[in-house]
Amino acid sequence: MPLYLKRWMRRLKKLINRLFKKTIAPKPWLPPDTRVYCIGDIHGRYDLLSALIEKIKQDAADFSGQFVMVYLGDFIDRGLFSRDVIDFILGDVQADIDYIYLRGNHEQTLLDFLQEDSVGRSWFTYGGQATLSSYGVAVAKIPTKREDFLEIQSQLRNNLPETHYRFLAGTRVSYTLGSYFFVHAGINPHYSLARQNPEDMLWIRDEFTAFKKPFEKIIVHGHTVTDEPELLPNRIGIDTGAYATGVLTCLVLQSGQQRLIQTPC
Ligand SMILES: [Mn+2]
């Protein structure tokens, strides 16, 4: 085939790809000499988190490169030890490790509730009571009156240590490394990664998980509970429902490899 024809064929192919927004599945990769430990939804299970970190430390002993610890969010609610989880994380810091703390919808709800008492109504339907009680805000029964929510809000404002508030407020919505994009819930499949909004990244479920085509990056997420971690070509879901199942999952990434570390209860 003459050269000019080959060139035209290439251009035509590019144009077609762009017109149909065809994304090529990214190959898994990380920067050289880097290992990521990525932990799923903890939901107040301090017991499982401390056991998992113990396992991670043993696992990490054979590697001397750069470590990155990514937490996928939903540290709090449902389980009884939200406060202990955050205390533990604040204390478990090594100077030579990069820590990335992502925000889950539960952290967002607590932060919203501190500003706006009406958020309390929905927060109580998905486990907020456990977090309140771990911070010494006892709630005998689910309140119905606004003044009760205001009282709870003011008690939480008083009881939440400044360090915990700064930790929660300092969580970020997403993180990118190599061919991976880390986020609590997922992404909206109809928008590029650059045009995602926080609401989707904290809350999205079926619309994201049902999408089978490749994304620009491999999306690593929690939020949607599955019996087994899902290691798919376009996304990796590691919320194994620790609160109820006792299984807390950590995804380990290094160059092109993916493996798991889990805690039994
Ligand atoms: Mn969630």
PDB file of C-alpha atoms and ligand atoms in Angstrom:
ATOM      1  CA  MET A   1       0.000   0.000   0.000  1.00  0.00           C
ATOM      2  CA  PRO A   2       1.429   3.428  -0.865  1.00  0.00           C
ATOM      3  CA  LEU A   3       2.665   5.489   2.075  1.00  0.00           C
ATOM      4  CA  TYR A   4       0.179   8.351   1.653  1.00  0.00           C
ATOM      5  CA  LEU A   5      -2.693   5.841   1.806  1.00  0.00           C
ATOM      6  CA  LYS A   6      -1.329   4.321   5.033  1.00  0.00           C
ATOM      7  CA  ARG A   7      -1.115   7.791   6.527  1.00  0.00           C
ATOM      8  CA  TRP A   8      -4.701   8.541   5.571  1.00  0.00           C
ATOM      9  CA  MET A   9      -5.880   5.234   7.018  1.00  0.00           C
ATOM     10  CA  ARG A  10      -4.215   6.114  10.331  1.00  0.00           C
ATOM     11  CA  ARG A  11      -5.848   9.533  10.409  1.00  0.00           C
ATOM     12  CA  LEU A  12      -9.215   8.046   9.580  1.00  0.00           C
ATOM     13  CA  LYS A  13      -8.878   5.503  12.394  1.00  0.00           C
ATOM     14  CA  LYS A  14      -8.010   8.242  14.909  1.00  0.00           C
ATOM     15  CA  LEU A  15     -10.984  10.290  13.774  1.00  0.00           C
ATOM     16  CA  ILE A  16     -13.345   7.326  14.121  1.00  0.00           C
ATOM     17  CA  ASN A  17     -12.041   6.588  17.630  1.00  0.00           C
ATOM     18  CA  ARG A  18     -12.564  10.183  18.621  1.00  0.00           C
ATOM     19  CA  LEU A  19     -16.056  10.327  17.114  1.00  0.00           C
ATOM     20  CA  PHE A  20     -17.176   7.225  18.987  1.00  0.00           C
ATOM     21  CA  LYS A  21     -15.219   8.133  22.118  1.00  0.00           C
ATOM     22  CA  LYS A  22     -13.608   4.731  22.122  1.00  0.00           C
ATOM     23  CA  THR A  23     -11.384   4.400  25.147  1.00  0.00           C
ATOM     24  CA  ILE A  24      -8.680   1.800  25.051  1.00  0.00           C
ATOM     25  CA  ALA A  25      -8.487  -0.234  28.280  1.00  0.00           C
ATOM     26  CA  PRO A  26      -5.452   0.946  30.261  1.00  0.00           C
ATOM     27  CA  LYS A  27      -2.854  -1.644  31.173  1.00  0.00           C
ATOM     28  CA  PRO A  28      -2.238  -1.814  34.935  1.00  0.00           C
ATOM     29  CA  TRP A  29       0.936   0.044  35.879  1.00  0.00           C
ATOM     30  CA  LEU A  30       2.454   2.081  38.701  1.00  0.00           C
ATOM     31  CA  PRO A  31       5.602   4.222  38.847  1.00  0.00           C
ATOM     32  CA  PRO A  32       8.699   2.010  39.283  1.00  0.00           C
ATOM     33  CA  ASP A  33       9.659   0.907  42.773  1.00  0.00           C
ATOM     34  CA  THR A  34       6.279   1.835  44.237  1.00  0.00           C
ATOM     35  CA  ARG A  35       3.856  -0.347  46.164  1.00  0.00           C
ATOM     36  CA  VAL A  36       0.292   0.676  47.018  1.00  0.00           C
ATOM     37  CA  TYR A  37      -1.756  -0.735  49.883  1.00  0.00           C
ATOM     38  CA  CYS A  38      -5.356   0.310  49.406  1.00  0.00           C
ATOM     39  CA  ILE A  39      -7.893  -0.318  52.198  1.00  0.00           C
ATOM     40  CA  GLY A  40     -11.674  -0.556  51.697  1.00  0.00           C
ATOM     41  CA  ASP A  41     -14.622   0.631  53.799  1.00  0.00           C
ATOM     42  CA  ILE A  42     -13.859   0.225  57.527  1.00  0.00           C
ATOM     43  CA  HIS A  43     -17.141   1.483  59.038  1.00  0.00           C
ATOM     44  CA  GLY A  44     -16.041   1.662  62.649  1.00  0.00           C
ATOM     45  CA  ARG A  45     -14.414  -1.788  62.761  1.00  0.00           C
ATOM     46  CA  TYR A  46     -11.304  -0.789  64.689  1.00  0.00           C
ATOM     47  CA  ASP A  47     -10.626  -4.454  65.495  1.00  0.00           C
ATOM     48  CA  LEU A  48     -10.394  -5.392  61.812  1.00  0.00           C
ATOM     49  CA  LEU A  49      -8.379  -2.315  60.851  1.00  0.00           C
ATOM     50  CA  SER A  50      -5.696  -2.930  63.473  1.00  0.00           C
ATOM     51  CA  ALA A  51      -5.496  -6.614  62.472  1.00  0.00           C
ATOM     52  CA  LEU A  52      -5.243  -5.705  58.787  1.00  0.00           C
ATOM     53  CA  ILE A  53      -2.504  -3.121  59.394  1.00  0.00           C
ATOM     54  CA  GLU A  54      -0.573  -5.804  61.285  1.00  0.00           C
ATOM     55  CA  LYS A  55      -0.815  -8.109  58.246  1.00  0.00           C
ATOM     56  CA  ILE A  56       0.184  -5.263  55.924  1.00  0.00           C
ATOM     57  CA  LYS A  57       3.280  -4.529  57.988  1.00  0.00           C
ATOM     58  CA  GLN A  58       4.354  -8.167  57.744  1.00  0.00           C
ATOM     59  CA  ASP A  59       3.688  -8.143  54.023  1.00  0.00           C
ATOM     60  CA  ALA A  60       5.649  -4.919  53.546  1.00  0.00           C
ATOM     61  CA  ALA A  61       8.814  -6.265  55.147  1.00  0.00           C
ATOM     62  CA  ASP A  62      10.153  -7.639  51.839  1.00  0.00           C
ATOM     63  CA  PHE A  63      10.016  -4.317  49.976  1.00  0.00           C
ATOM     64  CA  SER A  64      12.227  -1.278  50.308  1.00  0.00           C
ATOM     65  CA  GLY A  65      10.753   1.089  47.686  1.00  0.00           C
ATOM     66  CA  GLN A  66       8.142   3.820  48.114  1.00  0.00           C
ATOM     67  CA  PHE A  67       4.962   2.856  49.974  1.00  0.00           C
ATOM     68  CA  VAL A  68       1.611   4.542  49.360  1.00  0.00           C
ATOM     69  CA  MET A  69      -1.313   3.819  51.692  1.00  0.00           C
ATOM     70  CA  VAL A  70      -4.687   4.691  50.225  1.00  0.00           C
ATOM     71  CA  TYR A  71      -7.837   4.592  52.334  1.00  0.00           C
ATOM     72  CA  LEU A  72     -11.014   4.512  50.233  1.00  0.00           C
ATOM     73  CA  GLY A  73     -13.216   6.272  52.804  1.00  0.00           C
ATOM     74  CA  ASP A  74     -16.206   5.327  55.004  1.00  0.00           C
ATOM     75  CA  PHE A  75     -14.046   5.148  58.110  1.00  0.00           C
ATOM     76  CA  ILE A  76     -17.081   5.833  60.316  1.00  0.00           C
ATOM     77  CA  ASP A  77     -20.721   4.829  60.989  1.00  0.00           C
ATOM     78  CA  ARG A  78     -22.458   1.460  61.477  1.00  0.00           C
ATOM     79  CA  GLY A  79     -19.609  -0.203  63.448  1.00  0.00           C
ATOM     80  CA  LEU A  80     -19.240   0.843  67.076  1.00  0.00           C
ATOM     81  CA  PHE A  81     -15.680   2.182  67.075  1.00  0.00           C
ATOM     82  CA  SER A  82     -15.534   5.113  64.657  1.00  0.00           C
ATOM     83  CA  ARG A  83     -13.617   7.276  67.081  1.00  0.00           C
ATOM     84  CA  ASP A  84     -11.038   4.538  67.680  1.00  0.00           C
ATOM     85  CA  VAL A  85     -10.607   4.024  63.934  1.00  0.00           C
ATOM     86  CA  ILE A  86      -9.699   7.668  63.434  1.00  0.00           C
ATOM     87  CA  ASP A  87      -7.484   7.748  66.531  1.00  0.00           C
ATOM     88  CA  PHE A  88      -5.655   4.698  65.215  1.00  0.00           C
ATOM     89  CA  ILE A  89      -5.175   6.184  61.747  1.00  0.00           C
ATOM     90  CA  LEU A  90      -3.933   9.487  63.186  1.00  0.00           C
ATOM     91  CA  GLY A  91      -1.399   7.575  65.274  1.00  0.00           C
ATOM     92  CA  ASP A  92      -0.294   5.126  62.588  1.00  0.00           C
ATOM     93  CA  VAL A  93       1.923   7.452  60.583  1.00  0.00           C
ATOM     94  CA  GLN A  94       5.428   6.728  59.310  1.00  0.00           C
ATOM     95  CA  ALA A  95       7.516   9.494  57.804  1.00  0.00           C
ATOM     96  CA  ASP A  96       8.553   7.474  54.740  1.00  0.00           C
ATOM     97  CA  ILE A  97       5.014   6.462  53.673  1.00  0.00           C
ATOM     98  CA  ASP A  98       2.607   8.544  51.569  1.00  0.00           C
ATOM     99  CA  TYR A  99      -0.874   8.461  53.083  1.00  0.00           C
ATOM    100  CA  ILE A 100      -3.947   9.242  50.999  1.00  0.00           C
ATOM    101  CA  TYR A 101      -7.228   9.515  52.891  1.00  0.00           C
ATOM    102  CA  LEU A 102     -10.244   9.580  50.592  1.00  0.00           C
ATOM    103  CA  ARG A 103     -13.651  10.855  51.646  1.00  0.00           C
ATOM    104  CA  GLY A 104     -16.646   8.521  51.751  1.00  0.00           C
ATOM    105  CA  ASN A 105     -20.291   9.545  51.727  1.00  0.00           C
ATOM    106  CA  HIS A 106     -20.409   8.868  55.487  1.00  0.00           C
ATOM    107  CA  GLU A 107     -17.609  11.353  56.247  1.00  0.00           C
ATOM    108  CA  GLN A 108     -19.347  13.852  53.957  1.00  0.00           C
ATOM    109  CA  THR A 109     -22.598  13.396  55.861  1.00  0.00           C
ATOM    110  CA  LEU A 110     -20.935  13.990  59.237  1.00  0.00           C
ATOM    111  CA  LEU A 111     -19.283  17.149  57.890  1.00  0.00           C
ATOM    112  CA  ASP A 112     -22.611  18.298  56.429  1.00  0.00           C
ATOM    113  CA  PHE A 113     -24.423  17.592  59.697  1.00  0.00           C
ATOM    114  CA  LEU A 114     -22.001  19.850  61.594  1.00  0.00           C
ATOM    115  CA  GLN A 115     -23.191  22.679  59.328  1.00  0.00           C
ATOM    116  CA  GLU A 116     -26.811  21.744  58.772  1.00  0.00           C
ATOM    117  CA  ASP A 117     -28.925  19.920  61.355  1.00  0.00           C
ATOM    118  CA  SER A 118     -31.537  18.700  58.842  1.00  0.00           C
ATOM    119  CA  VAL A 119     -28.936  16.275  57.440  1.00  0.00           C
ATOM    120  CA  GLY A 120     -29.336  14.347  60.705  1.00  0.00           C
ATOM    121  CA  ARG A 121     -32.546  12.735  59.498  1.00  0.00           C
ATOM    122  CA  SER A 122     -30.872  10.841  56.680  1.00  0.00           C
ATOM    123  CA  TRP A 123     -27.655  10.281  58.641  1.00  0.00           C
ATOM    124  CA  PHE A 124     -29.604   8.335  61.247  1.00  0.00           C
ATOM    125  CA  THR A 125     -30.938   5.984  58.575  1.00  0.00           C
ATOM    126  CA  TYR A 126     -27.428   4.804  57.666  1.00  0.00           C
ATOM    127  CA  GLY A 127     -25.522   4.362  60.858  1.00  0.00           C
ATOM    128  CA  GLY A 128     -24.774   7.856  62.162  1.00  0.00           C
ATOM    129  CA  GLN A 129     -25.964   6.896  65.618  1.00  0.00           C
ATOM    130  CA  ALA A 130     -22.947   4.599  66.087  1.00  0.00           C
ATOM    131  CA  THR A 131     -20.534   7.426  65.313  1.00  0.00           C
ATOM    132  CA  LEU A 132     -22.346   9.835  67.629  1.00  0.00           C
ATOM    133  CA  SER A 133     -22.214   7.354  70.480  1.00  0.00           C
ATOM    134  CA  SER A 134     -18.489   6.713  69.908  1.00  0.00           C
ATOM    135  CA  TYR A 135     -17.993  10.476  70.451  1.00  0.00           C
ATOM    136  CA  GLY A 136     -20.033  10.377  73.630  1.00  0.00           C
ATOM    137  CA  VAL A 137     -23.246  11.762  72.167  1.00  0.00           C
ATOM    138  CA  ALA A 138     -25.804   9.351  73.505  1.00  0.00           C
ATOM    139  CA  VAL A 139     -29.017   9.125  71.522  1.00  0.00           C
ATOM    140  CA  ALA A 140     -31.635   6.957  73.195  1.00  0.00           C
ATOM    141  CA  LYS A 141     -34.064   6.956  70.281  1.00  0.00           C
ATOM    142  CA  ILE A 142     -34.112   8.433  66.819  1.00  0.00           C
ATOM    143  CA  PRO A 143     -35.140  12.061  67.236  1.00  0.00           C
ATOM    144  CA  THR A 144     -38.072  13.566  65.388  1.00  0.00           C
ATOM    145  CA  LYS A 145     -37.997  17.208  66.479  1.00  0.00           C
ATOM    146  CA  ARG A 146     -35.645  19.828  65.079  1.00  0.00           C
ATOM    147  CA  GLU A 147     -34.591  20.970  68.543  1.00  0.00           C
ATOM    148  CA  ASP A 148     -33.352  17.441  69.278  1.00  0.00           C
ATOM    149  CA  PHE A 149     -31.216  17.436  66.137  1.00  0.00           C
ATOM    150  CA  LEU A 150     -29.834  20.854  67.060  1.00  0.00           C
ATOM    151  CA  GLU A 151     -28.932  19.557  70.506  1.00  0.00           C
ATOM    152  CA  ILE A 152     -27.152  16.519  69.009  1.00  0.00           C
ATOM    153  CA  GLN A 153     -25.360  18.773  66.542  1.00  0.00           C
ATOM    154  CA  SER A 154     -24.100  21.037  69.291  1.00  0.00           C
ATOM    155  CA  GLN A 155     -22.943  18.078  71.404  1.00  0.00           C
ATOM    156  CA  LEU A 156     -21.057  16.618  68.443  1.00  0.00           C
ATOM    157  CA  ARG A 157     -19.421  19.988  67.755  1.00  0.00           C
ATOM    158  CA  ASN A 158     -18.234  20.032  71.376  1.00  0.00           C
ATOM    159  CA  ASN A 159     -17.098  16.416  71.543  1.00  0.00           C
ATOM    160  CA  LEU A 160     -15.397  15.976  68.185  1.00  0.00           C
ATOM    161  CA  PRO A 161     -11.669  16.536  68.795  1.00  0.00           C
ATOM    162  CA  GLU A 162     -10.109  19.236  66.622  1.00  0.00           C
ATOM    163  CA  THR A 163      -7.646  16.668  65.221  1.00  0.00           C
ATOM    164  CA  HIS A 164     -10.533  14.434  64.134  1.00  0.00           C
ATOM    165  CA  TYR A 165     -12.377  17.332  62.541  1.00  0.00           C
ATOM    166  CA  ARG A 166      -9.248  18.337  60.638  1.00  0.00           C
ATOM    167  CA  PHE A 167      -8.728  14.737  59.527  1.00  0.00           C
ATOM    168  CA  LEU A 168     -12.310  14.428  58.226  1.00  0.00           C
ATOM    169  CA  ALA A 169     -12.325  17.845  56.593  1.00  0.00           C
ATOM    170  CA  GLY A 170      -8.926  17.145  55.036  1.00  0.00           C
ATOM    171  CA  THR A 171      -9.997  13.975  53.216  1.00  0.00           C
ATOM    172  CA  ARG A 172      -9.911  14.216  49.444  1.00  0.00           C
ATOM    173  CA  VAL A 173     -12.324  12.937  46.844  1.00  0.00           C
ATOM    174  CA  SER A 174      -9.979  11.175  44.432  1.00  0.00           C
ATOM    175  CA  TYR A 175      -6.363  10.246  43.804  1.00  0.00           C
ATOM    176  CA  THR A 176      -4.519   9.148  40.674  1.00  0.00           C
ATOM    177  CA  LEU A 177      -1.350   7.071  40.454  1.00  0.00           C
ATOM    178  CA  GLY A 178      -0.088   5.275  37.347  1.00  0.00           C
ATOM    179  CA  SER A 179      -3.037   3.794  35.497  1.00  0.00           C
ATOM    180  CA  TYR A 180      -5.211   3.790  38.632  1.00  0.00           C
ATOM    181  CA  PHE A 181      -7.870   6.250  39.788  1.00  0.00           C
ATOM    182  CA  PHE A 182      -8.871   5.818  43.448  1.00  0.00           C
ATOM    183  CA  VAL A 183     -12.279   7.063  44.600  1.00  0.00           C
ATOM    184  CA  HIS A 184     -14.848   6.103  47.252  1.00  0.00           C
ATOM    185  CA  ALA A 185     -17.941   5.181  45.236  1.00  0.00           C
ATOM    186  CA  GLY A 186     -16.950   5.358  41.576  1.00  0.00           C
ATOM    187  CA  ILE A 187     -17.344   7.698  38.646  1.00  0.00           C
ATOM    188  CA  ASN A 188     -20.121   8.753  36.322  1.00  0.00           C
ATOM    189  CA  PRO A 189     -19.455   6.723  33.154  1.00  0.00           C
ATOM    190  CA  HIS A 190     -20.845   9.505  30.966  1.00  0.00           C
ATOM    191  CA  TYR A 191     -18.173  12.045  31.873  1.00  0.00           C
ATOM    192  CA  SER A 192     -14.408  12.065  31.472  1.00  0.00           C
ATOM    193  CA  LEU A 193     -12.303  11.819  34.641  1.00  0.00           C
ATOM    194  CA  ALA A 194     -11.550  15.528  34.414  1.00  0.00           C
ATOM    195  CA  ARG A 195     -15.271  16.388  34.493  1.00  0.00           C
ATOM    196  CA  GLN A 196     -16.443  14.233  37.415  1.00  0.00           C
ATOM    197  CA  ASN A 197     -18.402  15.827  40.250  1.00  0.00           C
ATOM    198  CA  PRO A 198     -17.951  15.022  43.962  1.00  0.00           C
ATOM    199  CA  GLU A 199     -21.593  13.972  44.406  1.00  0.00           C
ATOM    200  CA  ASP A 200     -21.149  11.064  41.958  1.00  0.00           C
ATOM    201  CA  MET A 201     -17.715  10.137  43.288  1.00  0.00           C
ATOM    202  CA  LEU A 202     -19.114   9.822  46.835  1.00  0.00           C
ATOM    203  CA  TRP A 203     -22.492   8.201  46.096  1.00  0.00           C
ATOM    204  CA  ILE A 204     -22.764   6.563  42.663  1.00  0.00           C
ATOM    205  CA  ARG A 205     -23.653   2.886  42.537  1.00  0.00           C
ATOM    206  CA  ASP A 206     -25.387   0.841  39.796  1.00  0.00           C
ATOM    207  CA  GLU A 207     -24.850   3.267  36.957  1.00  0.00           C
ATOM    208  CA  PHE A 208     -21.112   2.902  37.549  1.00  0.00           C
ATOM    209  CA  THR A 209     -20.853  -0.774  38.465  1.00  0.00           C
ATOM    210  CA  ALA A 210     -23.054  -1.861  35.543  1.00  0.00           C
ATOM    211  CA  PHE A 211     -20.755  -0.122  33.044  1.00  0.00           C
ATOM    212  CA  LYS A 212     -18.618  -2.775  31.364  1.00  0.00           C
ATOM    213  CA  LYS A 213     -16.531  -0.720  28.936  1.00  0.00           C
ATOM    214  CA  PRO A 214     -13.072   0.604  29.765  1.00  0.00           C
ATOM    215  CA  PHE A 215     -12.579   3.914  31.584  1.00  0.00           C
ATOM    216  CA  GLU A 216      -9.563   6.180  31.078  1.00  0.00           C
ATOM    217  CA  LYS A 217      -7.995   4.626  34.183  1.00  0.00           C
ATOM    218  CA  ILE A 218      -8.683   1.510  36.234  1.00  0.00           C
ATOM    219  CA  ILE A 219     -11.095   2.739  38.908  1.00  0.00           C
ATOM    220  CA  VAL A 220     -10.349   1.435  42.418  1.00  0.00           C
ATOM    221  CA  HIS A 221     -13.361   1.929  44.699  1.00  0.00           C
ATOM    222  CA  GLY A 222     -15.371   0.837  47.733  1.00  0.00           C
ATOM    223  CA  HIS A 223     -18.977   1.771  48.663  1.00  0.00           C
ATOM    224  CA  THR A 224     -20.794  -1.054  46.879  1.00  0.00           C
ATOM    225  CA  VAL A 225     -20.585  -4.225  48.968  1.00  0.00           C
ATOM    226  CA  THR A 226     -19.780  -7.511  47.241  1.00  0.00           C
ATOM    227  CA  ASP A 227     -19.125 -10.955  48.774  1.00  0.00           C
ATOM    228  CA  GLU A 228     -15.768 -11.141  47.034  1.00  0.00           C
ATOM    229  CA  PRO A 229     -13.547  -8.291  45.833  1.00  0.00           C
ATOM    230  CA  GLU A 230     -14.156  -7.594  42.132  1.00  0.00           C
ATOM    231  CA  LEU A 231     -10.959  -7.393  40.095  1.00  0.00           C
ATOM    232  CA  LEU A 232     -12.260  -6.421  36.661  1.00  0.00           C
ATOM    233  CA  PRO A 233     -10.434  -4.921  33.680  1.00  0.00           C
ATOM    234  CA  ASN A 234     -12.154  -1.520  34.069  1.00  0.00           C
ATOM    235  CA  ARG A 235     -12.617  -1.302  37.857  1.00  0.00           C
ATOM    236  CA  ILE A 236     -11.632  -2.920  41.153  1.00  0.00           C
ATOM    237  CA  GLY A 237     -14.196  -2.942  43.979  1.00  0.00           C
ATOM    238  CA  ILE A 238     -12.969  -3.880  47.460  1.00  0.00           C
ATOM    239  CA  ASP A 239     -15.863  -3.129  49.839  1.00  0.00           C
ATOM    240  CA  THR A 240     -16.419  -6.557  51.345  1.00  0.00           C
ATOM    241  CA  GLY A 241     -18.889  -5.213  53.934  1.00  0.00           C
ATOM    242  CA  ALA A 242     -16.451  -5.367  56.882  1.00  0.00           C
ATOM    243  CA  TYR A 243     -19.057  -4.024  59.305  1.00  0.00           C
ATOM    244  CA  ALA A 244     -21.318  -7.061  58.906  1.00  0.00           C
ATOM    245  CA  THR A 245     -19.024  -9.740  57.428  1.00  0.00           C
ATOM    246  CA  GLY A 246     -15.824  -9.213  59.416  1.00  0.00           C
ATOM    247  CA  VAL A 247     -13.900  -9.202  56.132  1.00  0.00           C
ATOM    248  CA  LEU A 248     -11.861  -6.051  55.566  1.00  0.00           C
ATOM    249  CA  THR A 249      -9.981  -6.011  52.265  1.00  0.00           C
ATOM    250  CA  CYS A 250      -6.698  -4.452  51.193  1.00  0.00           C
ATOM    251  CA  LEU A 251      -5.662  -4.335  47.539  1.00  0.00           C
ATOM    252  CA  VAL A 252      -1.914  -4.481  46.955  1.00  0.00           C
ATOM    253  CA  LEU A 253      -0.598  -2.965  43.724  1.00  0.00           C
ATOM    254  CA  GLN A 254       2.927  -3.016  42.361  1.00  0.00           C
ATOM    255  CA  SER A 255       3.971  -2.435  38.735  1.00  0.00           C
ATOM    256  CA  GLY A 256       1.421  -4.538  36.787  1.00  0.00           C
ATOM    257  CA  GLN A 257       0.427  -6.828  39.659  1.00  0.00           C
ATOM    258  CA  GLN A 258      -2.716  -6.903  41.773  1.00  0.00           C
ATOM    259  CA  ARG A 259      -3.239  -9.027  44.877  1.00  0.00           C
ATOM    260  CA  LEU A 260      -5.284  -9.002  48.081  1.00  0.00           C
ATOM    261  CA  ILE A 261      -4.778  -9.115  51.830  1.00  0.00           C
ATOM    262  CA  GLN A 262      -7.868  -9.671  53.994  1.00  0.00           C
ATOM    263  CA  THR A 263      -8.767 -10.014  57.633  1.00  0.00           C
ATOM    264  CA  PRO A 264     -11.000 -12.768  58.844  1.00  0.00           C
ATOM    265  CA  CYS A 265     -12.856 -11.695  61.987  1.00  0.00           C
TER     266      CYS A 265
HETATM  267 MN    MN B   1     -20.057   4.509  51.038  1.00  0.00          MN
END
